[in-house]
Tab-separated table of N, CA and C and ligand atoms in Angstrom:
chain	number	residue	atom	x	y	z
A	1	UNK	N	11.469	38.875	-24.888
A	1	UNK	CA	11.328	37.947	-26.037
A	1	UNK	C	12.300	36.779	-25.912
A	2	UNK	N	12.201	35.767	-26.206
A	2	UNK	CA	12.825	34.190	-26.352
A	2	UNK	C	13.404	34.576	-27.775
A	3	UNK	N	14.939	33.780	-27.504
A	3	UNK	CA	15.635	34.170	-28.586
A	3	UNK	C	15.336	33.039	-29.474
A	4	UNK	N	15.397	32.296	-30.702
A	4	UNK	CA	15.190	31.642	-31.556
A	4	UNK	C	15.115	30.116	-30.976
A	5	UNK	N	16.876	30.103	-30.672
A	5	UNK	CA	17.363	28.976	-30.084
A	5	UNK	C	16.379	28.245	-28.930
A	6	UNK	N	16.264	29.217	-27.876
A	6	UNK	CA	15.528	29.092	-26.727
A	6	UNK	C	13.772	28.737	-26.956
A	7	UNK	N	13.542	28.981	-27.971
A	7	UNK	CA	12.179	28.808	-28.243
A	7	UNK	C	12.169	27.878	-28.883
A	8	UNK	N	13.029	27.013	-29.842
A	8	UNK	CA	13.088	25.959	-30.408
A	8	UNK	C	13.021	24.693	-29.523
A	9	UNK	N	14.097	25.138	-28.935
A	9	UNK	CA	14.060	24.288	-27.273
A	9	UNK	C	13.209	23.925	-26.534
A	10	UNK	N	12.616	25.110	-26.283
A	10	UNK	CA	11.427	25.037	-25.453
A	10	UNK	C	10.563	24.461	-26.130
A	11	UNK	N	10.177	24.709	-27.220
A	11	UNK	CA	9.153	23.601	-27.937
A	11	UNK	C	9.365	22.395	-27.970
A	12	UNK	N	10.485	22.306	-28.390
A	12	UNK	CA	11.075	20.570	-28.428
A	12	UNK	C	10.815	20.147	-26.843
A	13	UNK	N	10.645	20.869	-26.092
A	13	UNK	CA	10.565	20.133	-25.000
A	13	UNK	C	9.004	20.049	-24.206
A	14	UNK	N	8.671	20.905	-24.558
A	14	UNK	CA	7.037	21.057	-24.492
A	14	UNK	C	6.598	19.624	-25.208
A	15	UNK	N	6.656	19.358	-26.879
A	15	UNK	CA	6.340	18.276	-26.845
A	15	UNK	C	7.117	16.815	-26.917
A	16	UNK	N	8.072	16.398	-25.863
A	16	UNK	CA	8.447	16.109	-25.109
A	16	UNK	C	7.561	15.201	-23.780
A	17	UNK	N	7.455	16.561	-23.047
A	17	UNK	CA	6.300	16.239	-22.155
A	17	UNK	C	4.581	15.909	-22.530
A	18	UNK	N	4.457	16.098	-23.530
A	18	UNK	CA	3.454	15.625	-24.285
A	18	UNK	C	3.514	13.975	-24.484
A	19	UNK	N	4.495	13.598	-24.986
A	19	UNK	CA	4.819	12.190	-25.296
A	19	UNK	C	5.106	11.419	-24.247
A	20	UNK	N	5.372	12.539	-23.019
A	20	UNK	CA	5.807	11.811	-21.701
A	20	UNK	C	4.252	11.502	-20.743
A	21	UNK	N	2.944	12.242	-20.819
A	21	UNK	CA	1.909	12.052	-20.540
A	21	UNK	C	1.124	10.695	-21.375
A	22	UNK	N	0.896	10.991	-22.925
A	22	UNK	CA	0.981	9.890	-23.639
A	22	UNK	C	1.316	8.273	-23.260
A	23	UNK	N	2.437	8.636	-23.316
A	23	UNK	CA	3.873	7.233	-22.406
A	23	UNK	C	2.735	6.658	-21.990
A	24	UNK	N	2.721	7.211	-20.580
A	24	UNK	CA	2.295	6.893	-18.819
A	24	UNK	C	0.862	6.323	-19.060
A	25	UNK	N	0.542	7.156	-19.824
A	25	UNK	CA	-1.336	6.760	-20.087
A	25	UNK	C	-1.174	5.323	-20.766
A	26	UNK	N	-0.508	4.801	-21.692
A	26	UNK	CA	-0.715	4.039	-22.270
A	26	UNK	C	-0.039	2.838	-21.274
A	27	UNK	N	1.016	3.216	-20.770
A	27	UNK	CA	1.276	2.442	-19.720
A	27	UNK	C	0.538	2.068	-18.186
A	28	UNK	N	-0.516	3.088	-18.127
A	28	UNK	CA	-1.353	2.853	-16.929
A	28	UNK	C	-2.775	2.108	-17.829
A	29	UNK	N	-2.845	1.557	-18.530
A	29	UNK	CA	-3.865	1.160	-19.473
A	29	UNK	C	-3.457	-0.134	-19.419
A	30	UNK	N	-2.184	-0.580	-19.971
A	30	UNK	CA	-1.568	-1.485	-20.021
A	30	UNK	C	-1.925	-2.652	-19.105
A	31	UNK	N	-1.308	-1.679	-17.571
A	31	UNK	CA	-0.838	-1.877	-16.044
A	31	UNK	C	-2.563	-2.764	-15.538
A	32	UNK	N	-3.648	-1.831	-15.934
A	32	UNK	CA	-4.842	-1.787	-15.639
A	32	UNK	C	-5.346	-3.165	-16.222
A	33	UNK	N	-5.606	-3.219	-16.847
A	33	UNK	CA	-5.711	-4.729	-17.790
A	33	UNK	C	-5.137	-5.589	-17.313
A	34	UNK	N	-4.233	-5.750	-16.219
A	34	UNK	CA	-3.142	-6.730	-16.154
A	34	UNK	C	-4.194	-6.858	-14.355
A	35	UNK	N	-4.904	-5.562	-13.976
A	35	UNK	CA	-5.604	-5.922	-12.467
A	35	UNK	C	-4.851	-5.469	-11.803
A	36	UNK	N	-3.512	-4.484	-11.599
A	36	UNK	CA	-3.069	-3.902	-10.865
A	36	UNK	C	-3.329	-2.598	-10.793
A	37	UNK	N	-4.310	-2.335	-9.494
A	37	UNK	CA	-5.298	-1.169	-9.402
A	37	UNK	C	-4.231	-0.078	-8.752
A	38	UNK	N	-3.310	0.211	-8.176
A	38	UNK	CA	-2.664	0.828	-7.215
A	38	UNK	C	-1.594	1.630	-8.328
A	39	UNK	N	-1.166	0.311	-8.896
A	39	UNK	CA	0.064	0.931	-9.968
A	39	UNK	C	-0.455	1.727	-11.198
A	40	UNK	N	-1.678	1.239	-11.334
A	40	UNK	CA	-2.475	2.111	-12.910
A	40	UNK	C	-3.157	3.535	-12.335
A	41	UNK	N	-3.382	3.415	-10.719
A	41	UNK	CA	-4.052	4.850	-10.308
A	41	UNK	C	-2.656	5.597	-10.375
A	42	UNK	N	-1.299	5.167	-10.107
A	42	UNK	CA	-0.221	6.288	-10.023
A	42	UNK	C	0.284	6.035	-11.331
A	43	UNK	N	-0.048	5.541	-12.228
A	43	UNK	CA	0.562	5.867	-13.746
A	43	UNK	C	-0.656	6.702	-14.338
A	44	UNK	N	-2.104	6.762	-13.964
A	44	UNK	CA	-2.905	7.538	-14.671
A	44	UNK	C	-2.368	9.005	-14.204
A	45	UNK	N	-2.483	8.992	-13.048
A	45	UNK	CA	-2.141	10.245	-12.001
A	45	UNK	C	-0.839	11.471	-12.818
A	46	UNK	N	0.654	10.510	-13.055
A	46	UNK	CA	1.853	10.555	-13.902
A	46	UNK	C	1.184	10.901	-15.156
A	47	UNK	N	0.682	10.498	-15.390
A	47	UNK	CA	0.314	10.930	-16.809
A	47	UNK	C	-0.060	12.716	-16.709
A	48	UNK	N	-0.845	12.483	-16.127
A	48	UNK	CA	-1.497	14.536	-15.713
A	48	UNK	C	-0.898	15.197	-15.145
A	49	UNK	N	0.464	14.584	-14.615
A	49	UNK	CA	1.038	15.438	-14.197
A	49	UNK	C	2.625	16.135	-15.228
A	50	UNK	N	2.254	14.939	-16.289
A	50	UNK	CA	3.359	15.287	-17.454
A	50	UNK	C	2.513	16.163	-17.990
A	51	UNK	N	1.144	16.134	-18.242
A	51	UNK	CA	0.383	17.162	-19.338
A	51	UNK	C	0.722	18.481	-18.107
A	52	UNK	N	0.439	18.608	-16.911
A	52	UNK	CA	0.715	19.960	-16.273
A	52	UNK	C	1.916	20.149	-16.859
A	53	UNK	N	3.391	19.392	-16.886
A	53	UNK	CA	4.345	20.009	-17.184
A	53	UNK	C	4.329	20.909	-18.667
A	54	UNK	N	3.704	19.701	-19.659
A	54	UNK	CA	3.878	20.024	-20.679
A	54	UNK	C	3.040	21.931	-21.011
A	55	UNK	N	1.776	21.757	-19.993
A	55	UNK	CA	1.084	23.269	-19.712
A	55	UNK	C	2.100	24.411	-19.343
A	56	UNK	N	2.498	23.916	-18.439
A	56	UNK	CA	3.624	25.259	-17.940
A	56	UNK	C	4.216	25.515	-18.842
A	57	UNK	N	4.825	24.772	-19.828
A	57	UNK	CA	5.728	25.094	-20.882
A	57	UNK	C	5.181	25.919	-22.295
A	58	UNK	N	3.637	25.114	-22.134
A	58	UNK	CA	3.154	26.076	-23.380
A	58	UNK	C	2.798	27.855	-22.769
A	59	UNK	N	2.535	28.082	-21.547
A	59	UNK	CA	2.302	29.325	-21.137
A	59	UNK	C	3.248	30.284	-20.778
A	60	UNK	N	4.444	29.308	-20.471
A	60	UNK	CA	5.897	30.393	-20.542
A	60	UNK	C	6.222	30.843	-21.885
A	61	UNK	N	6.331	29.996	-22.557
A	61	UNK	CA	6.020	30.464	-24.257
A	61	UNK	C	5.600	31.484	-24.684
A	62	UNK	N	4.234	31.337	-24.297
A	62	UNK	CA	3.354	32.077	-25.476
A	62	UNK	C	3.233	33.698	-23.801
A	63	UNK	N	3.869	33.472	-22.827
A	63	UNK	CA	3.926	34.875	-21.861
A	63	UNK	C	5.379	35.661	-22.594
A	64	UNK	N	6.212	34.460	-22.959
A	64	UNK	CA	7.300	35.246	-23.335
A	64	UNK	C	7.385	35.971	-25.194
A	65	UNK	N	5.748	35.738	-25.181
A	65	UNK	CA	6.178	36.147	-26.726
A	65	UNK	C	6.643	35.344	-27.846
A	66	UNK	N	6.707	33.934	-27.414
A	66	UNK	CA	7.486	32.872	-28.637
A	66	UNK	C	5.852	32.039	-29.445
A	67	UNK	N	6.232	30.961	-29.721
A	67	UNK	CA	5.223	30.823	-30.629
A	67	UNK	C	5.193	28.812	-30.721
A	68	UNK	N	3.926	28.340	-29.534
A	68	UNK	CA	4.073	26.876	-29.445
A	68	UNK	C	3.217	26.509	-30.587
A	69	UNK	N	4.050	25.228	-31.022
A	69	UNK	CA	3.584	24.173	-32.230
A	69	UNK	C	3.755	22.915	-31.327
A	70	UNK	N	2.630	22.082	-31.686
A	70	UNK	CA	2.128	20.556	-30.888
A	70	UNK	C	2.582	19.830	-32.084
A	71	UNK	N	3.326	19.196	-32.095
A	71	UNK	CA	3.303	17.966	-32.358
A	71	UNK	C	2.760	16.963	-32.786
A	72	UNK	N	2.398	16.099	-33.307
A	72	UNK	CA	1.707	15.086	-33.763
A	72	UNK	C	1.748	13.819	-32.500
A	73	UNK	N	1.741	12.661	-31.860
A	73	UNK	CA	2.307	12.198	-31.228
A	73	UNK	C	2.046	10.961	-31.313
A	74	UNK	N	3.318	10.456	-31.692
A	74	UNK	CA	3.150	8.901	-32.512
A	74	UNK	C	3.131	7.515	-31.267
A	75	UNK	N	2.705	7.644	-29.734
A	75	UNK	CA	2.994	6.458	-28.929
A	75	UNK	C	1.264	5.730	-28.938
A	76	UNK	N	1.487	4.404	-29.294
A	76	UNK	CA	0.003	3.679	-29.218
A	76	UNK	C	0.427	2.173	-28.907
A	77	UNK	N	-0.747	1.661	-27.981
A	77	UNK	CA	-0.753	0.549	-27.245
A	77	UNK	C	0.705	-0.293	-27.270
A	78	UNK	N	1.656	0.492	-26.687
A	78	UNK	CA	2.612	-0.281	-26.013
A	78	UNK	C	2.487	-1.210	-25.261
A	79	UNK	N	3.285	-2.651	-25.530
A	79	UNK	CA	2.927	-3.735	-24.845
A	79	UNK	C	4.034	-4.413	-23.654
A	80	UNK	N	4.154	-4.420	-22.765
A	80	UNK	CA	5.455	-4.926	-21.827
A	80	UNK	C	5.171	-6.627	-21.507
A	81	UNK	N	6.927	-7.266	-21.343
A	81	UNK	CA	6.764	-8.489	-21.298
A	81	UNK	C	6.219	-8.800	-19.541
A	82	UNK	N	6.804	-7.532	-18.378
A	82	UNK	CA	6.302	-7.623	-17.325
A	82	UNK	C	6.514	-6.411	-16.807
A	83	UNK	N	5.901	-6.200	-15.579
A	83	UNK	CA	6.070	-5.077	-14.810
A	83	UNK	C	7.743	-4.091	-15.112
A	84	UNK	N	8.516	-4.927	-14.703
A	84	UNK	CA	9.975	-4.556	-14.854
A	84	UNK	C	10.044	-4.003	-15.292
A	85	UNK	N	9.611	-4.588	-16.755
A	85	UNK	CA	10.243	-3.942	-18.062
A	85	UNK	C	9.244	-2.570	-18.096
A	86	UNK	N	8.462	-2.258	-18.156
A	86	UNK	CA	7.513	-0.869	-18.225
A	86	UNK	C	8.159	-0.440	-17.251
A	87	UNK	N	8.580	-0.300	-15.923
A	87	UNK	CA	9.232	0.437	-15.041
A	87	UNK	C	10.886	0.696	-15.603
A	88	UNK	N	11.467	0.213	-16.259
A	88	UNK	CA	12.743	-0.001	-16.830
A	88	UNK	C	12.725	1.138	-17.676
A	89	UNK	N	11.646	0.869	-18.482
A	89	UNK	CA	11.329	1.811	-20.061
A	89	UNK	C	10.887	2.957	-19.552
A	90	UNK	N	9.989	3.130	-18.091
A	90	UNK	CA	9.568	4.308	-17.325
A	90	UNK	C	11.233	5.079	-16.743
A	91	UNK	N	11.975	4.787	-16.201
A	91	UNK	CA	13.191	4.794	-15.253
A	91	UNK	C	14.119	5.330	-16.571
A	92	UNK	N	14.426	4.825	-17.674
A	92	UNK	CA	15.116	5.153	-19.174
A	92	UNK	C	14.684	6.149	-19.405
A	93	UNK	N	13.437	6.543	-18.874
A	93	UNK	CA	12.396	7.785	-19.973
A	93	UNK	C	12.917	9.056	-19.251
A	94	UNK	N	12.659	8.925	-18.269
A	94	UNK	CA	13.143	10.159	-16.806
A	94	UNK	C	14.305	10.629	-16.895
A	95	UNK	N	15.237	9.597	-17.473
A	95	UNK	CA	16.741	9.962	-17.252
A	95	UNK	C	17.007	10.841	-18.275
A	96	UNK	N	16.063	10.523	-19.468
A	96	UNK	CA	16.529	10.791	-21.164
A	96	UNK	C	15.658	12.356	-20.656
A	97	UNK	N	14.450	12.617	-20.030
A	97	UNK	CA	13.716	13.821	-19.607
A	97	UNK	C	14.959	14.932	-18.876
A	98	UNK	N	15.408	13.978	-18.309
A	98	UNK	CA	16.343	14.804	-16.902
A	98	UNK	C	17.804	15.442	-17.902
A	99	UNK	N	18.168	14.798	-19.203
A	99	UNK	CA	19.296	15.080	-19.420
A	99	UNK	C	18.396	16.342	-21.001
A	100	UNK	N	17.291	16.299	-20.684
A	100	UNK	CA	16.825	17.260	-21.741
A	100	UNK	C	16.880	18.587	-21.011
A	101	UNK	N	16.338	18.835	-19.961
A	101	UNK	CA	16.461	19.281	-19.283
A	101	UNK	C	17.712	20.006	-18.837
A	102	UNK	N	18.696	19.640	-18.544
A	102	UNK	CA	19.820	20.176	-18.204
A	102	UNK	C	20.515	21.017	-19.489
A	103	UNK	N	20.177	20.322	-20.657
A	103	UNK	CA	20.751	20.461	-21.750
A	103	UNK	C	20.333	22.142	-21.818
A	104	UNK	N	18.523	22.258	-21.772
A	104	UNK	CA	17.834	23.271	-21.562
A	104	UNK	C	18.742	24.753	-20.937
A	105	UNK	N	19.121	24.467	-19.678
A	105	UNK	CA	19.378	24.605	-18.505
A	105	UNK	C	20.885	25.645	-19.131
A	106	UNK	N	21.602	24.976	-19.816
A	106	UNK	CA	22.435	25.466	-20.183
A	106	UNK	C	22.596	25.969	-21.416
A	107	UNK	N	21.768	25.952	-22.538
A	107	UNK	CA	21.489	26.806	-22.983
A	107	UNK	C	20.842	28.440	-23.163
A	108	UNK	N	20.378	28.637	-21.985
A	108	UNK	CA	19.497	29.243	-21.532
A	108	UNK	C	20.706	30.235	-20.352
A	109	UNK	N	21.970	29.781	-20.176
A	109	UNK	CA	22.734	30.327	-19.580
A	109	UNK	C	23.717	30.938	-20.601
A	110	UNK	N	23.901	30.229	-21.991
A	110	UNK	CA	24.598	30.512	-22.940
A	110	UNK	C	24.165	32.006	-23.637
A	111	UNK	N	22.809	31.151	-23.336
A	111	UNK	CA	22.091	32.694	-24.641
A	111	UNK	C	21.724	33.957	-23.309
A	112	UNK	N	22.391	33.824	-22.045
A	112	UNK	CA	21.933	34.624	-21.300
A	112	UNK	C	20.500	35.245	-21.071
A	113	UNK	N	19.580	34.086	-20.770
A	113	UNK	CA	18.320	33.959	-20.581
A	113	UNK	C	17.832	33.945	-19.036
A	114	UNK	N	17.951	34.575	-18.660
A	114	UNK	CA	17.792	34.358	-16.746
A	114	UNK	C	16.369	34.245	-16.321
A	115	UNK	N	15.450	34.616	-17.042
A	115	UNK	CA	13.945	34.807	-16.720
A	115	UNK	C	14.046	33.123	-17.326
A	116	UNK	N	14.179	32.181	-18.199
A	116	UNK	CA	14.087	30.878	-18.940
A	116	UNK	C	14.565	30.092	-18.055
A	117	UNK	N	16.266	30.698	-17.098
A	117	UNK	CA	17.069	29.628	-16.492
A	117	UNK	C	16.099	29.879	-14.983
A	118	UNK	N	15.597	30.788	-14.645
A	118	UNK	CA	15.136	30.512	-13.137
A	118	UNK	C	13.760	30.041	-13.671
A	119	UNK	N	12.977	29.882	-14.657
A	119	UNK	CA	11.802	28.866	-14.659
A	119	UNK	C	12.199	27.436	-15.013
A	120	UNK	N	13.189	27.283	-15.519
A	120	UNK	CA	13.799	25.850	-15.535
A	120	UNK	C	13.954	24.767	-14.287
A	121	UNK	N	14.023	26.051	-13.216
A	121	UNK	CA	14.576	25.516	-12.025
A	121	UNK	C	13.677	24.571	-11.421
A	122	UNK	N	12.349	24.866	-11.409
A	122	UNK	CA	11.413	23.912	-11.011
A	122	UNK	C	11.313	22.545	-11.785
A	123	UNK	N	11.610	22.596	-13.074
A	123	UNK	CA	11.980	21.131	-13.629
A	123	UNK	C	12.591	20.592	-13.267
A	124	UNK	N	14.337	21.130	-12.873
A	124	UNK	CA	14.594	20.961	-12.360
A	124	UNK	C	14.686	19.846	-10.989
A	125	UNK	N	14.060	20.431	-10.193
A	125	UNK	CA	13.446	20.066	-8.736
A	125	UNK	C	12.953	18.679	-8.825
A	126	UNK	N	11.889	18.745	-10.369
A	126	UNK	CA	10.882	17.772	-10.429
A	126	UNK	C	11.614	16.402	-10.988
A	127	UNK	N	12.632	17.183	-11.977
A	127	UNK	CA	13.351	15.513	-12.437
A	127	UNK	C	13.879	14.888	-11.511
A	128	UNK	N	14.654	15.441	-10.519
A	128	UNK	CA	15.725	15.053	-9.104
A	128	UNK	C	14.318	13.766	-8.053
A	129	UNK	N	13.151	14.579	-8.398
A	129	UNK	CA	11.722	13.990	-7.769
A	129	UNK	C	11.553	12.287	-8.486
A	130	UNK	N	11.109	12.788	-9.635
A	130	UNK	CA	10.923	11.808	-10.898
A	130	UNK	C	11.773	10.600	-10.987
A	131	UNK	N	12.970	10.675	-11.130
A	131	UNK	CA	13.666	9.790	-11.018
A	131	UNK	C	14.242	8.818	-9.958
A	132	UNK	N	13.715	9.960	-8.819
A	132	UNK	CA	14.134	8.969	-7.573
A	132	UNK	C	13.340	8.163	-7.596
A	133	UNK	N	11.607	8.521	-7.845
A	133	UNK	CA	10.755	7.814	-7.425
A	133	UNK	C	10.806	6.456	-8.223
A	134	UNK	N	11.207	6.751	-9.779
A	134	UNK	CA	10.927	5.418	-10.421
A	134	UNK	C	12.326	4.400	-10.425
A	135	UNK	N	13.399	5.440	-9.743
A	135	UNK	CA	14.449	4.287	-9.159
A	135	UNK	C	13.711	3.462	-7.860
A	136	UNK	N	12.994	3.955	-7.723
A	136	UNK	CA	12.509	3.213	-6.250
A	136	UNK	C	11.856	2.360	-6.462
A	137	UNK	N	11.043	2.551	-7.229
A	137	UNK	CA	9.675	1.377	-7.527
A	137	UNK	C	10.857	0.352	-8.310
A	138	UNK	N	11.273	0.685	-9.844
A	138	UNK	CA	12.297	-0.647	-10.094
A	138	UNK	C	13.424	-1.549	-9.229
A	139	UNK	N	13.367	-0.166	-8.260
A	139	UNK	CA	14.233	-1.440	-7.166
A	139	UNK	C	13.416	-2.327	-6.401
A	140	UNK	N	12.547	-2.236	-6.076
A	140	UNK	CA	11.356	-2.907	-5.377
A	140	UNK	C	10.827	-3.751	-6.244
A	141	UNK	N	10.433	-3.850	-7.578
A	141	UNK	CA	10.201	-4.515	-8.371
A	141	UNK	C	11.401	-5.677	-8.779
A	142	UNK	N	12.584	-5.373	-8.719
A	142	UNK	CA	13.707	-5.855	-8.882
A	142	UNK	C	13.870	-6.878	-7.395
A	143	UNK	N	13.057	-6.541	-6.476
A	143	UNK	CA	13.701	-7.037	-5.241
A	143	UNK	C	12.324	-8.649	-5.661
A	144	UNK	N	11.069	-8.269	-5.817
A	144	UNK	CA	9.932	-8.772	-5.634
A	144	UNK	C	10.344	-10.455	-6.365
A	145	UNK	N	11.076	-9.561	-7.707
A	145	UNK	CA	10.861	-10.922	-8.849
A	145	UNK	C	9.358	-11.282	-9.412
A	146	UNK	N	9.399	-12.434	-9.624
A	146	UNK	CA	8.259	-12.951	-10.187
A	146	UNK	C	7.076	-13.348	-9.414
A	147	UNK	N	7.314	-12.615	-8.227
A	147	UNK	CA	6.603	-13.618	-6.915
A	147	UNK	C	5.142	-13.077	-6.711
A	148	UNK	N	4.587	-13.649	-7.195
A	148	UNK	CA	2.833	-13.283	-7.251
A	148	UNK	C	2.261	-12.724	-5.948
A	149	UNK	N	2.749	-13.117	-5.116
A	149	UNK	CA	2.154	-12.445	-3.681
A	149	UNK	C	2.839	-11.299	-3.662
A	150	UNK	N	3.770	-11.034	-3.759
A	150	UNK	CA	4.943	-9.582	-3.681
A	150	UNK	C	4.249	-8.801	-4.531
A	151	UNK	N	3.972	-9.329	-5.920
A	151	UNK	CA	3.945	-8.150	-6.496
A	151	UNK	C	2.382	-7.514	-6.028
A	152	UNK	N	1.452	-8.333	-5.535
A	152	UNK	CA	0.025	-7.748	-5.168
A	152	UNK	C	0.402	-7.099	-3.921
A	153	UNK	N	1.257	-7.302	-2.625
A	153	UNK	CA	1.548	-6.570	-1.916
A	153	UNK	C	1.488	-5.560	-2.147
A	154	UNK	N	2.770	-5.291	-3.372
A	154	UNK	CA	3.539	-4.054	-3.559
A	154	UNK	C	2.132	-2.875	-4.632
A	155	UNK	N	1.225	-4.212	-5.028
A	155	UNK	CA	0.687	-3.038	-5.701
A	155	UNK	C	-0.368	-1.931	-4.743
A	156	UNK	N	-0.622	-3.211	-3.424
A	156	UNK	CA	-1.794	-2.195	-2.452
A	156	UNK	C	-0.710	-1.580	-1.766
A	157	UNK	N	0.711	-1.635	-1.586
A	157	UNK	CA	1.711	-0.875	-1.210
A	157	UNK	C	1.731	0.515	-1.930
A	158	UNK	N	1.891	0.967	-2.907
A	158	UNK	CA	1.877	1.977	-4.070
A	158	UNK	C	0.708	2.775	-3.979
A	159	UNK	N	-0.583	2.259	-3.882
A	159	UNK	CA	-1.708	2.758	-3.774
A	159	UNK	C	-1.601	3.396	-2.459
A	160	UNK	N	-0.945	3.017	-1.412
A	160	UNK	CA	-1.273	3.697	-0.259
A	160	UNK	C	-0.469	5.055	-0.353
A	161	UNK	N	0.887	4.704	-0.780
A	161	UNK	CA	2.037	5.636	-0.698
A	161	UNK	C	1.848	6.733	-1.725
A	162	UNK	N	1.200	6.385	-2.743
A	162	UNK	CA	0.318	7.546	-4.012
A	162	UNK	C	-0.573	8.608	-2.771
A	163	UNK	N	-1.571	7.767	-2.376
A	163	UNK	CA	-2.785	8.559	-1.873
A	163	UNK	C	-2.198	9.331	-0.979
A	164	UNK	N	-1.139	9.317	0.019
A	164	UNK	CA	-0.281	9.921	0.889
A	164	UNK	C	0.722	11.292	0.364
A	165	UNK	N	1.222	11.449	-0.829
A	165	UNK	CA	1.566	11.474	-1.619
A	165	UNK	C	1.098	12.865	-2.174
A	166	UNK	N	0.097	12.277	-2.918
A	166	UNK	CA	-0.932	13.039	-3.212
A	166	UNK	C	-1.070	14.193	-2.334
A	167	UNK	N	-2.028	13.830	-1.130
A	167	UNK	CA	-2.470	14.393	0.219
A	167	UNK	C	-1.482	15.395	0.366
A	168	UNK	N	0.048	15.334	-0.134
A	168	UNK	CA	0.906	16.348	0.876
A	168	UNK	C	1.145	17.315	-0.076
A	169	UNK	N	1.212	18.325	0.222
A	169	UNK	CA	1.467	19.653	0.128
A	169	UNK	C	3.102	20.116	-0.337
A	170	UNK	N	3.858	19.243	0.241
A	170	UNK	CA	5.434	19.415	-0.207
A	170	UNK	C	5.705	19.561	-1.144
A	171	UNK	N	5.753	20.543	-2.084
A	171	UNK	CA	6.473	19.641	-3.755
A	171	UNK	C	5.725	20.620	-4.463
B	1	FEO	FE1	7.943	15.836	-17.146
B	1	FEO	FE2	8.573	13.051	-16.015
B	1	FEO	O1	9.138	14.549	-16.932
């Protein structure tokens, strides 16, 4: 059984990742409208892969006996002044994910939860993933500037490195 604390947690963070699928969708919608086909296929992609997270979390739950409540989820047509800034607000989001996470992490060591702290671990894994990746793209975006040819480069750049990505098995 999940002790009170730990299940509170875990919910709060379940929907969490709910709002973090949400996010991405509305931001690959955004992205899409704007004609950047490469960057909206790996923000649709991000998006399903926050709802998987947010899945794992509702099934450790309800395996351990606790009891998931969804959320309402208040994110709608977010608007960015440019790429940057949605990668900025993406790159902010990961970090604020990554430090939920840990927070998790150690609670779950407090309340002496070891079955909670070794399924954590794969979040874990994934934020260390997550964040590199969208440090990467804002640095590249950061490098591009405003430069209309760069940024169409970079977007059939992304599309390739997604589909590759994708394809592998690592992870
Ligand atoms: Fe599920 Fe990107 O954190």
């Amino acid at each position: 059984m999940l002790s009170e604390k730990i299940q509170t947690e875990l919910v709060k963070q379940l929907n969490r990742e709910s709002e973090s699928s949400q996010l991405y969708l509305s931001m690959a919608s955004w992205v899409e409208k704007k004609g950047y086909e490469g960057i909206c296929e790996f923000l649709y992609d991000h998006s399903n892969e926050e709802r998987i997270h947010m899945l794992k979390l509702i099934r450790y739950i309800n395996k351990r006996g606790g009891n998931v409540i969804l959320n309402k989820i208040s994110i709608h047509n977010i608007t960015y002044i440019s790429l940057k800034e949605l990668f900025k607000n993406l790159f902010e989001h990961e970090k604020e994910i990554s430090k939920e996470i840990n927070f998790l992490v150690e609670i779950s060591l407090q309340e002496k939860d070891y079955f909670t702290y070794n399924f954590l671990q794969w979040y874990i894994k994934e934020q260390i993933e997550e964040e590199a990746l969208s440090k990467m793209i804002l640095d590249k975006i950061d490098l591009i500037g405003e430069d209309k040819g760069g940024l169409y480069l970079f977007d059939k750049d992304i599309k390739t490195f997604h589909k590759k990505n994708k394809n592998c098995n690592c992870g």
